[in-house]
XYZ file of C-alpha atoms in Angstrom:
720
model
C 22.744 173.574 112.187
C 22.040 173.074 108.336
C 21.683 168.768 108.631
C 20.638 168.281 104.998
C 22.320 165.628 104.355
C 24.784 166.149 100.777
C 24.155 163.504 97.218
C 27.894 163.469 96.936
C 28.195 164.398 92.985
C 24.941 163.834 91.939
C 23.912 166.853 90.556
C 27.915 166.434 88.210
C 27.257 162.445 87.320
C 23.499 163.729 86.077
C 24.882 166.317 84.209
C 27.945 164.702 82.849
C 24.922 161.090 82.179
C 23.204 163.571 80.359
C 25.208 164.879 77.750
C 28.022 162.484 77.875
C 26.444 161.071 74.761
C 27.447 163.322 73.566
C 31.149 163.576 73.387
C 33.355 162.501 71.095
C 35.499 159.244 70.593
C 38.867 159.683 73.325
C 41.914 161.902 72.093
C 44.831 163.352 73.142
C 43.697 166.576 74.225
C 45.033 169.165 76.944
C 43.753 167.578 79.726
C 41.255 169.158 82.072
C 42.116 170.437 84.911
C 41.190 171.405 88.959
C 44.025 174.255 88.669
C 41.440 175.624 85.708
C 37.806 174.823 87.560
C 39.384 176.332 90.268
C 40.263 180.244 88.058
C 37.304 182.147 87.192
C 39.258 182.949 83.900
C 40.343 179.154 83.335
C 42.564 178.524 80.474
C 42.749 181.423 78.883
C 45.846 183.036 78.166
C 45.223 186.621 78.548
C 42.483 188.560 80.209
C 42.746 190.428 76.660
C 40.381 187.436 75.696
C 37.892 187.984 78.344
C 34.314 190.397 76.398
C 33.794 193.208 80.124
C 35.518 194.315 82.522
C 38.444 192.014 83.827
C 41.532 191.685 86.234
C 44.071 189.442 87.110
C 46.558 189.992 90.219
C 49.276 187.447 89.341
C 52.055 186.642 92.030
C 54.657 188.762 90.919
C 52.415 191.327 91.606
C 51.050 189.724 95.069
C 54.604 189.964 95.632
C 56.130 193.954 95.318
C 54.403 195.091 97.757
C 52.980 191.948 99.854
C 50.360 193.328 101.685
C 49.240 191.954 103.473
C 45.632 193.958 103.585
C 43.741 192.358 100.947
C 41.922 196.580 100.301
C 45.309 197.753 99.909
C 46.092 195.094 96.513
C 42.864 195.273 95.437
C 43.566 199.417 95.243
C 45.368 198.534 92.125
C 42.341 197.740 89.968
C 39.925 200.727 89.540
C 36.746 200.363 90.131
C 36.333 198.626 92.988
C 36.194 200.969 96.334
C 38.171 200.407 99.960
C 36.813 201.687 103.784
C 39.795 200.842 106.044
C 38.262 199.961 109.805
C 40.979 198.385 112.147
C 44.397 199.438 109.941
C 45.375 196.436 108.614
C 42.650 195.115 106.787
C 41.380 192.711 109.193
C 37.607 194.490 108.189
C 38.074 194.371 104.854
C 35.312 196.143 103.728
C 34.915 196.241 99.874
C 32.815 198.023 96.632
C 32.272 197.607 93.976
C 31.123 200.966 90.708
C 29.662 202.696 93.633
C 27.777 198.696 95.592
C 28.715 200.738 98.949
C 31.644 198.489 100.983
C 29.692 197.826 104.498
C 32.070 194.139 105.022
C 31.736 193.838 101.731
C 28.246 192.363 101.592
C 27.540 194.243 97.655
C 30.559 191.942 96.206
C 30.590 188.240 95.376
C 33.712 186.814 97.491
C 34.556 183.311 96.464
C 38.242 181.070 96.981
C 39.036 178.582 94.486
C 36.188 179.904 92.437
C 32.838 178.488 96.112
C 32.155 181.132 98.139
C 34.201 182.006 101.093
C 31.410 184.848 103.131
C 30.190 182.759 106.334
C 26.778 183.049 104.899
C 26.243 184.617 101.258
C 22.745 183.955 100.546
C 21.520 184.322 104.807
C 24.064 187.297 106.070
C 25.800 187.977 103.318
C 27.861 191.099 105.620
C 31.270 189.299 105.831
C 32.958 189.644 109.489
C 35.189 187.017 108.406
C 37.544 186.966 105.271
C 40.247 185.064 104.411
C 43.417 185.174 104.377
C 45.371 187.912 101.042
C 48.509 187.006 101.767
C 48.438 183.460 101.027
C 46.847 183.470 98.130
C 48.650 183.160 94.685
C 46.555 185.457 92.755
C 43.720 187.380 92.819
C 41.457 187.570 90.193
C 37.932 190.620 89.959
C 35.646 190.402 87.655
C 32.721 193.744 87.154
C 29.684 193.973 85.206
C 28.629 191.392 82.319
C 31.985 189.731 83.098
C 30.909 188.654 86.440
C 27.089 187.707 85.190
C 27.826 183.609 85.936
C 28.479 184.418 89.997
C 25.683 185.062 92.378
C 24.012 185.788 94.830
C 24.906 189.413 94.434
C 25.833 190.420 90.397
C 25.355 193.535 90.050
C 28.654 195.298 91.658
C 31.226 192.274 90.812
C 33.143 189.306 92.033
C 36.947 189.055 93.847
C 37.817 185.583 92.893
C 41.280 184.072 95.195
C 43.495 181.518 94.915
C 44.803 179.942 96.836
C 48.139 178.127 97.349
C 49.080 175.547 94.433
C 50.577 172.016 94.772
C 53.391 173.184 93.179
C 54.815 171.192 89.556
C 58.530 170.530 91.129
C 59.290 166.859 92.909
C 60.349 169.784 95.284
C 59.436 173.249 96.380
C 58.609 175.757 98.440
C 59.202 178.927 100.888
C 60.242 181.152 104.463
C 59.002 184.701 104.158
C 59.862 186.722 107.299
C 58.438 190.028 108.531
C 59.406 192.029 111.322
C 58.360 195.780 111.415
C 57.286 198.412 113.863
C 53.997 198.521 116.357
C 55.907 194.498 116.921
C 53.878 193.937 113.794
C 55.941 190.159 112.781
C 54.855 187.858 109.867
C 56.567 184.249 109.031
C 54.637 182.108 105.726
C 55.954 179.199 104.374
C 54.811 176.795 102.166
C 56.145 172.970 100.870
C 55.230 170.823 98.457
C 55.869 168.244 96.016
C 54.105 166.823 92.525
C 54.898 163.256 91.927
C 53.317 161.429 88.673
C 49.841 160.699 89.736
C 50.482 162.827 93.332
C 50.947 165.886 94.610
C 50.651 167.901 97.972
C 51.199 171.069 99.341
C 51.104 172.496 103.463
C 51.368 175.873 104.631
C 51.470 177.922 106.994
C 50.102 182.204 107.510
C 50.367 184.106 110.787
C 50.650 187.399 110.979
C 50.184 190.031 114.032
C 50.323 193.394 116.161
C 50.216 195.089 118.798
C 48.326 197.404 117.043
C 48.881 201.152 116.342
C 46.594 203.015 119.208
C 47.137 203.603 123.083
C 43.868 202.727 125.324
C 44.483 205.769 127.303
C 45.193 205.632 131.128
C 45.247 201.229 130.520
C 47.455 198.880 129.341
C 45.514 196.627 127.528
C 46.395 195.379 123.843
C 44.896 197.280 120.843
C 46.677 195.055 118.336
C 45.349 191.060 117.266
C 47.674 187.397 116.562
C 46.408 185.139 113.529
C 46.607 181.620 112.126
C 46.359 180.339 108.454
C 46.865 176.447 108.185
C 46.390 175.049 104.800
C 46.546 171.099 102.996
C 46.125 170.045 99.391
C 46.787 166.375 98.319
C 45.635 165.974 93.780
C 45.610 162.381 92.669
C 45.129 162.276 88.945
C 45.594 159.484 86.545
C 47.102 158.982 83.783
C 47.828 161.526 80.860
C 47.243 158.376 78.493
C 44.673 157.189 80.204
C 40.369 156.807 79.178
C 39.252 159.563 80.986
C 41.681 161.931 81.747
C 40.542 162.559 85.339
C 41.416 164.967 88.660
C 40.841 164.798 92.691
C 41.393 166.345 94.660
C 41.166 167.990 98.668
C 41.793 170.155 100.261
C 41.761 171.538 104.029
C 41.887 175.222 105.921
C 41.452 176.267 109.697
C 42.462 179.890 110.779
C 41.643 181.684 113.975
C 42.352 185.353 114.648
C 42.416 186.903 118.733
C 42.351 190.854 117.812
C 41.673 193.221 120.558
C 38.980 195.354 118.063
C 36.465 198.437 118.420
C 34.265 199.795 117.405
C 34.388 202.270 119.072
C 36.126 205.365 117.310
C 36.606 209.951 117.991
C 35.042 212.685 118.412
C 36.703 215.173 116.402
C 37.815 217.029 119.153
C 40.361 213.888 120.436
C 41.008 212.924 116.472
C 42.944 216.016 115.760
C 44.539 216.165 118.741
C 45.147 212.225 119.221
C 43.798 209.918 116.822
C 45.880 207.487 117.366
C 43.758 207.308 121.188
C 41.004 205.078 122.839
C 38.720 205.623 125.105
C 38.776 203.754 128.359
C 35.934 201.934 127.958
C 36.843 199.879 125.021
C 39.197 198.640 126.967
C 37.709 194.469 127.559
C 36.352 194.879 123.457
C 37.749 191.935 121.492
C 37.424 189.241 118.103
C 37.008 185.832 118.522
C 37.519 184.336 115.559
C 37.766 180.715 114.102
C 37.352 179.370 110.433
C 36.974 175.679 108.723
C 37.761 174.483 105.387
C 37.229 171.397 103.352
C 36.601 171.511 99.486
C 36.738 168.677 96.839
C 37.340 169.120 93.889
C 37.220 166.798 90.522
C 37.239 167.008 87.412
C 37.136 164.431 84.007
C 37.928 164.981 80.754
C 35.253 163.247 78.953
C 36.405 163.366 75.549
C 38.682 166.103 73.440
C 35.287 168.391 73.373
C 33.364 167.876 76.162
C 35.631 168.377 79.952
C 32.872 168.148 83.986
C 35.107 170.148 86.829
C 32.777 169.792 90.269
C 33.059 170.850 93.624
C 31.529 170.307 97.498
C 32.645 172.987 100.139
C 31.853 173.318 103.472
C 33.031 176.654 105.484
C 32.391 176.397 109.551
C 33.193 179.901 110.998
C 32.628 181.015 114.452
C 33.538 184.570 115.396
C 32.788 186.581 118.942
C 32.811 189.897 118.778
C 32.957 191.411 122.076
C 32.493 195.328 123.120
C 31.015 197.897 124.380
C 27.919 198.884 122.757
C 26.752 201.245 125.812
C 27.314 203.912 127.841
C 25.316 205.061 130.315
C 22.972 203.714 128.869
C 23.859 205.122 126.042
C 24.580 203.963 122.272
C 28.000 204.365 120.711
C 25.924 206.364 118.484
C 23.668 208.333 120.687
C 25.991 210.131 122.930
C 28.357 206.662 124.554
C 31.026 207.698 122.075
C 30.969 211.137 124.057
C 30.251 210.751 127.764
C 33.330 207.869 127.099
C 35.703 210.516 126.410
C 34.566 213.144 128.987
C 35.384 210.594 132.001
C 39.052 210.081 129.320
C 39.551 213.953 130.133
C 37.352 213.900 133.684
C 36.703 211.336 135.183
C 34.888 212.320 139.096
C 31.514 209.753 138.738
C 32.204 205.468 138.397
C 30.340 204.763 134.258
C 28.404 202.321 133.608
C 29.477 200.099 130.068
C 27.609 197.714 128.138
C 29.429 195.305 126.301
C 27.707 192.715 124.156
C 28.618 189.804 122.897
C 28.376 189.478 119.674
C 28.290 185.992 119.781
C 27.873 184.165 116.336
C 28.075 180.500 114.331
C 28.141 180.518 110.083
C 27.709 177.605 108.260
C 27.555 177.482 104.391
C 28.678 174.618 101.914
C 27.870 173.015 98.445
C 27.838 171.942 95.091
C 28.402 172.571 92.151
C 29.163 171.439 88.666
C 30.093 172.526 85.858
C 30.588 171.075 82.287
C 32.611 172.803 79.605
C 31.858 172.419 76.011
C 33.939 173.177 72.675
C 32.050 173.312 69.763
C 34.999 175.453 68.190
C 33.379 178.915 67.488
C 31.158 177.726 70.649
C 32.608 177.360 74.177
C 29.877 176.860 75.939
C 29.721 176.689 79.663
C 26.895 175.093 81.608
C 26.423 174.812 85.175
C 24.759 174.423 88.333
C 24.667 174.776 92.138
C 22.805 173.677 95.119
C 24.058 175.503 97.990
C 22.642 175.916 101.768
C 24.283 178.338 104.144
C 22.686 180.210 107.886
C 23.352 182.890 110.687
C 23.170 181.473 114.111
C 22.232 184.375 116.949
C 23.726 183.928 120.857
C 24.469 186.578 122.106
C 23.924 188.180 125.166
C 25.403 191.464 127.044
C 27.882 191.736 130.234
C 26.774 195.589 132.347
C 30.635 196.517 133.632
C 31.392 199.730 136.184
C 34.396 201.865 135.565
C 35.424 203.402 137.437
C 37.325 206.769 138.711
C 40.654 204.491 138.469
C 39.962 203.949 134.282
C 39.556 199.533 135.886
C 36.040 198.290 134.551
C 35.131 195.766 136.865
C 32.087 193.113 135.786
C 28.849 193.968 137.972
C 26.158 190.967 136.276
C 27.132 188.954 133.604
C 24.165 188.487 131.288
C 22.655 184.935 130.445
C 23.568 183.799 126.350
C 20.651 183.804 124.098
C 18.681 186.803 125.951
C 20.338 190.184 123.530
C 19.604 188.449 120.165
C 18.667 184.645 119.657
C 17.453 183.990 116.354
C 18.373 181.508 113.176
C 18.736 183.269 109.568
C 19.243 180.922 106.622
C 19.599 180.789 102.505
C 18.927 177.701 100.810
C 19.589 178.184 96.648
C 19.860 175.894 93.531
C 21.156 178.377 89.973
C 21.423 177.728 87.224
C 23.389 179.221 84.310
C 24.602 178.430 80.688
C 27.041 181.060 78.629
C 28.113 180.903 75.260
C 30.836 182.747 73.742
C 30.565 182.447 70.026
C 33.585 184.051 67.778
C 32.290 185.766 64.403
C 36.347 185.806 63.241
C 36.990 189.599 65.109
C 33.786 189.712 66.590
C 33.557 187.696 70.525
C 29.958 187.955 71.793
C 29.080 186.725 75.451
C 25.644 185.435 75.799
C 24.597 184.134 79.282
C 21.031 183.861 81.723
C 21.917 182.170 84.883
C 18.102 181.727 87.155
C 18.431 181.428 91.130
C 15.785 179.911 92.918
C 15.696 180.436 96.984
C 14.461 180.116 100.194
C 15.563 183.175 103.161
C 14.199 182.683 106.041
C 14.217 183.458 109.013
C 13.795 181.770 113.418
C 13.416 184.744 115.672
C 12.886 183.087 119.531
C 11.767 184.933 122.740
C 13.274 182.501 125.293
C 17.180 181.799 125.553
C 16.201 177.538 126.228
C 14.476 177.992 122.600
C 12.005 176.045 123.825
C 9.003 178.294 122.975
C 8.092 178.624 118.963
C 9.602 180.804 117.282
C 8.793 184.281 115.403
C 8.650 183.145 111.592
C 9.664 184.639 108.331
C 10.122 183.545 104.899
C 11.357 184.823 101.579
C 10.665 182.024 98.638
C 12.390 183.662 95.055
C 13.342 182.570 91.647
C 14.340 185.698 89.400
C 15.873 184.976 86.002
C 19.340 186.881 84.985
C 20.533 187.830 81.351
C 23.743 189.601 79.952
C 24.734 189.750 76.912
C 29.030 190.662 76.083
C 30.672 191.658 72.756
C 33.905 192.349 72.390
C 34.922 193.306 68.488
C 39.008 193.358 67.992
C 39.792 196.304 65.415
C 42.784 195.108 65.370
C 45.189 192.601 67.105
C 46.316 195.518 69.458
C 43.452 197.857 69.508
C 39.907 195.417 71.651
C 36.180 197.250 71.951
C 33.368 196.092 74.403
C 30.467 197.188 75.256
C 27.321 194.668 77.600
C 24.329 194.830 79.459
C 23.572 192.346 81.979
C 20.445 192.472 84.827
C 22.121 192.985 88.371
C 20.381 190.802 91.822
C 21.194 190.908 95.557
C 18.103 188.791 97.060
C 16.200 190.882 100.805
C 17.128 189.587 104.133
C 15.528 186.296 105.600
C 13.331 188.871 108.115
C 11.672 191.475 105.930
C 9.404 189.139 103.950
C 7.958 193.262 102.595
C 11.837 193.660 101.000
C 12.025 194.137 97.692
C 15.178 192.768 95.587
C 17.854 194.306 94.519
C 17.469 194.966 91.131
C 19.460 197.125 88.197
C 19.760 196.727 84.578
C 24.104 197.272 84.063
C 25.883 198.908 81.227
C 29.848 199.115 80.279
C 31.480 200.853 76.865
C 35.504 200.046 76.481
C 38.489 199.847 74.678
C 41.622 198.069 75.514
C 44.924 198.182 74.569
C 48.751 196.623 74.588
C 51.288 196.242 72.684
C 54.449 195.400 73.925
C 55.796 196.933 77.412
C 52.475 198.877 76.689
C 48.838 198.226 78.182
C 46.300 200.505 78.725
C 42.333 200.413 79.269
C 38.582 202.310 79.785
C 35.704 201.508 80.643
C 33.090 203.592 81.016
C 29.530 201.757 82.768
C 26.339 202.950 84.420
C 24.585 200.809 87.277
C 20.716 201.443 86.134
C 18.878 201.003 89.797
C 15.092 199.931 90.279
C 15.696 198.940 94.076
C 18.625 199.700 95.822
C 19.107 197.293 99.254
C 20.282 198.860 102.227
C 21.028 196.228 104.537
C 21.847 197.511 108.738
C 24.044 196.396 110.663
C 26.798 197.741 114.090
C 29.005 199.010 111.493
C 26.366 200.975 109.864
C 25.191 203.248 112.954
C 21.532 200.916 113.356
C 19.641 200.797 116.483
C 19.504 196.836 118.372
C 16.050 196.707 117.131
C 16.827 197.228 113.647
C 20.538 195.928 113.245
C 19.378 192.693 109.907
C 17.171 194.377 108.931
C 16.909 195.985 105.310
C 15.608 198.996 103.507
C 14.860 200.593 99.718
C 16.644 203.131 98.541
C 14.121 202.960 95.453
C 15.662 204.480 92.524
C 19.654 205.186 92.404
C 21.571 205.512 88.956
C 25.583 205.405 89.908
C 28.114 205.710 86.559
C 31.364 206.407 86.035
C 34.358 206.249 84.685
C 38.174 203.414 85.168
C 40.754 203.241 83.605
C 43.791 201.869 84.019
C 47.282 202.257 82.041
C 51.234 200.142 82.632
C 53.659 201.062 80.592
C 57.386 199.858 81.582
C 60.544 202.243 80.046
C 63.859 199.870 79.310
C 67.443 201.756 80.094
C 69.004 198.969 78.832
C 70.234 197.178 82.736
C 67.702 199.115 84.585
C 63.759 198.862 83.321
C 60.699 201.877 85.349
C 57.493 200.178 84.801
C 54.709 202.832 86.124
C 51.087 201.714 86.549
C 48.181 204.386 86.697
C 44.462 203.749 87.991
C 41.819 206.323 88.180
C 38.104 205.856 89.355
C 35.565 209.284 88.365
C 31.584 207.847 90.379
C 29.030 209.830 90.639
C 26.133 208.606 92.446
C 22.255 209.960 92.552
C 20.006 208.771 94.454
C 15.982 209.989 92.456
C 13.870 208.956 94.644
C 12.446 210.525 98.239
C 12.703 208.737 101.727
C 13.294 207.812 105.281
C 15.302 205.305 106.657
C 17.423 203.807 109.698
C 20.063 203.054 107.362
C 20.412 206.360 104.704
C 18.670 208.659 107.100
C 16.177 211.814 105.335
C 16.915 211.342 102.015
C 16.019 214.374 99.487
C 15.762 212.812 95.693
C 19.514 214.087 93.636
C 20.860 213.703 97.139
C 24.335 211.645 96.891
C 24.948 208.352 98.138
C 27.586 207.946 101.130
C 31.109 206.835 100.905
C 31.493 206.913 97.033
C 34.696 208.811 96.795
C 33.953 211.005 92.656
C 37.372 209.853 92.564
C 40.200 207.511 93.422
C 43.539 207.294 91.766
C 46.774 205.610 92.468
C 50.382 205.822 90.611
C 52.598 203.616 90.823
C 56.657 204.029 89.739
C 59.325 201.258 89.713
C 63.415 200.796 89.101
C 64.158 197.251 87.894
C 67.973 195.954 88.086
C 69.123 192.296 87.691
C 69.309 191.885 90.904
C 67.524 194.564 93.068
C 63.435 196.629 92.262
C 61.883 199.528 94.675
C 58.720 200.884 93.686
C 56.117 203.509 95.458
C 52.774 204.534 95.335
C 51.315 206.790 96.143
C 47.026 206.420 96.411
C 44.905 209.395 96.308
C 41.036 209.045 97.229
C 39.073 212.247 97.108
C 36.318 213.347 99.662
C 33.284 211.304 100.598
C 30.523 212.237 102.745
C 29.642 210.031 105.860
C 25.870 210.968 104.956
C 23.756 211.091 101.594
C 23.996 214.472 100.921
C 24.151 217.181 97.551
C 26.281 220.565 97.775
C 28.462 221.479 100.832
C 29.935 217.796 101.719
C 29.220 217.627 105.918
C 31.142 215.750 108.420
C 32.620 213.838 105.373
C 35.643 211.939 105.466
C 38.654 214.373 103.491
C 40.342 213.955 99.952
C 44.108 211.515 101.133
C 47.153 210.265 99.541
C 48.767 207.680 101.075
C 52.601 206.154 100.131
C 53.672 203.456 99.859
C 57.601 202.306 99.082
C 58.927 198.627 99.031
C 62.787 197.985 97.698
C 64.226 194.405 97.774
C 67.722 192.134 96.920
C 68.749 189.562 95.586
C 71.466 189.014 97.678
C 71.579 185.488 96.068
C 70.289 183.450 93.844
C 66.770 181.752 95.519
C 67.181 184.484 98.176
C 65.964 188.053 98.652
C 65.515 190.635 101.218
C 63.045 193.119 101.196
C 62.355 197.120 103.301
C 58.457 198.191 102.960
C 56.909 201.376 103.985
C 53.828 202.097 104.586
C 52.383 205.313 104.920
C 55.656 206.607 104.039
C 54.706 210.153 104.088
C 52.818 208.891 108.147
C 49.501 211.073 106.569
C 47.265 211.238 109.568
C 43.628 210.997 107.827
C 40.445 209.467 108.130
C 39.173 206.049 107.825
C 35.799 206.316 108.383
C 33.125 207.782 110.484
C 31.325 205.336 112.768
C 29.106 205.834 115.476
C 28.616 209.025 114.344
C 32.605 208.975 114.987
C 36.686 208.911 113.438
C 38.254 205.816 112.514
C 41.880 206.512 111.883
C 43.973 204.695 109.545
C 47.629 203.377 109.682
C 50.149 205.683 110.765
C 53.871 205.438 109.443
C 55.091 201.646 109.811
C 58.437 200.807 108.425
C 59.289 196.088 108.016
C 62.214 194.185 107.206
C 61.363 191.097 105.802
C 63.573 188.162 104.122
C 62.650 184.914 101.643
C 64.223 182.368 100.741
C 63.092 179.589 97.609
C 64.075 176.119 97.332
């Protein structure tokens, strides 16, 4: 593991001393706060003030459908693409503006404004994702708005704000739900705020038996996930010479899920879409995650404030899952053998179950100085970050007999399948100026990153020999420019350009950077109960990366490798409309989200990731059209909302013309209703997939994964 010590708050002290001489005499101003520090929107009164594409899902937005699945939550944001896998959102696949969704590796994921992926530089594929159901707010930036955040700046940023310390002397909530397929959720928090000391404690547990059945077996297909969070904050008196806040956060989570990469053949999907093959009966994911975060803010003067965060994320997981059947990988015939055996088990077959055992570490320190020069709002930021992924894997061998029982025949030795450490170290600096010139706002930014990415690969489990070593050292300068012009009090025009970037993988010293120039042009309108926005975007790649993972059906020897696609062009339109019709005692809120996308490879090549590509082919897993429509009715004590989400036809392989082995267009409808039985108590009723649509979620390893069927849930919530 990484053992380099932190120089606690050193960066903060250096920046503070460099700028404190510029500070004006102390004055009574609005105090800098940790809450503003961990939000990417800071103290802005409205998202409309942000030049570029920006979306804010507030607590009331998140509570409307009360999803635990982050992918269902984010479909209300235009320009965001999701790819379901397990049906409950445990393996989040999120992309933006055509970047690709695989394990959200092309999107910067943050919790409380610090990097949340297990190893965002060394191994960005996020097999861990923060528990979305406990979040109080979700912020999404795309394009030029995301230029201050890295390391991946082409697509955008998702920043999730965890439970904040309440302002009351005592406040809390208890929320319980129960539903079909053994679904159950317990969510509760309690917190208090005194004159100088505040705290909050939160518990979130959810589970299900799963909606799939394993053929000829009573093995589980569900999950249990626990999440516990605690925060303590101390603040000085508001009239102190230098107002300060100190906050410590600790978060622990674990998961036990009987999840698999094995989908179904086309024939079995058509006949029994919610079945699983008996060869997957041992598949299981076990994870643990610990996050420690210390936040500090100080009001240096009426013009200067400084916010610093020190963070540490420790994540371990072992996805124990079937990788070969009769010596064939899942993507090269293993699934067909499993399917045939379940129909007619005339002989014993062999099953390899790989222990994808990995430990991750991500830690760093970051600080931002905010400077208020009236027309100029400046930010100066520094981040030093370290991360690593330690792979120590093995393969156990089983026999699956004619009675569909799996018997261990050979236990693998840990470290004999994959035995390597990928690591990343990065220093990032940025300066950002928001310059107001009458009705024109100019956002100009410059980001610099200096990175070292390395891989150590051992041939022996003991790691006693000298490992093979590869290293990538690089630095990059990323400029951005965004403009917002207020035509009227209600109408704002937006435009911007930025350089997008993603680093190469540690193990591929011949891979080039992923680089692009990204453009956007749009408008926002807001008047009374009506708001609308439309944005045209273009991502012009000089080089696009494809990262091989097991979920992408890559061969074992290529897992972790990176491939270059060369020039790629992705363009599209994002549109959002919201309106509330007032009928007096009843209101009818309406929300429409639409995304249109066009993708094109501009070069021809062959790779294990995309396969054979011809210039002019379209990218896989990017629907040309996505639409979501929400309509509701709200009374004094009751409310109901109906959501219809349409996803157009998608390719699963690069190509042009007629889509072969794609994912058909489908529409999923969700319904939720709630009633206030008392001022502080509410009961709810929800149905996911109201029409019980059976639809393909994805094709992995040449097989089909199915979406979640109709699921009814009842809930009760009390606030105090």
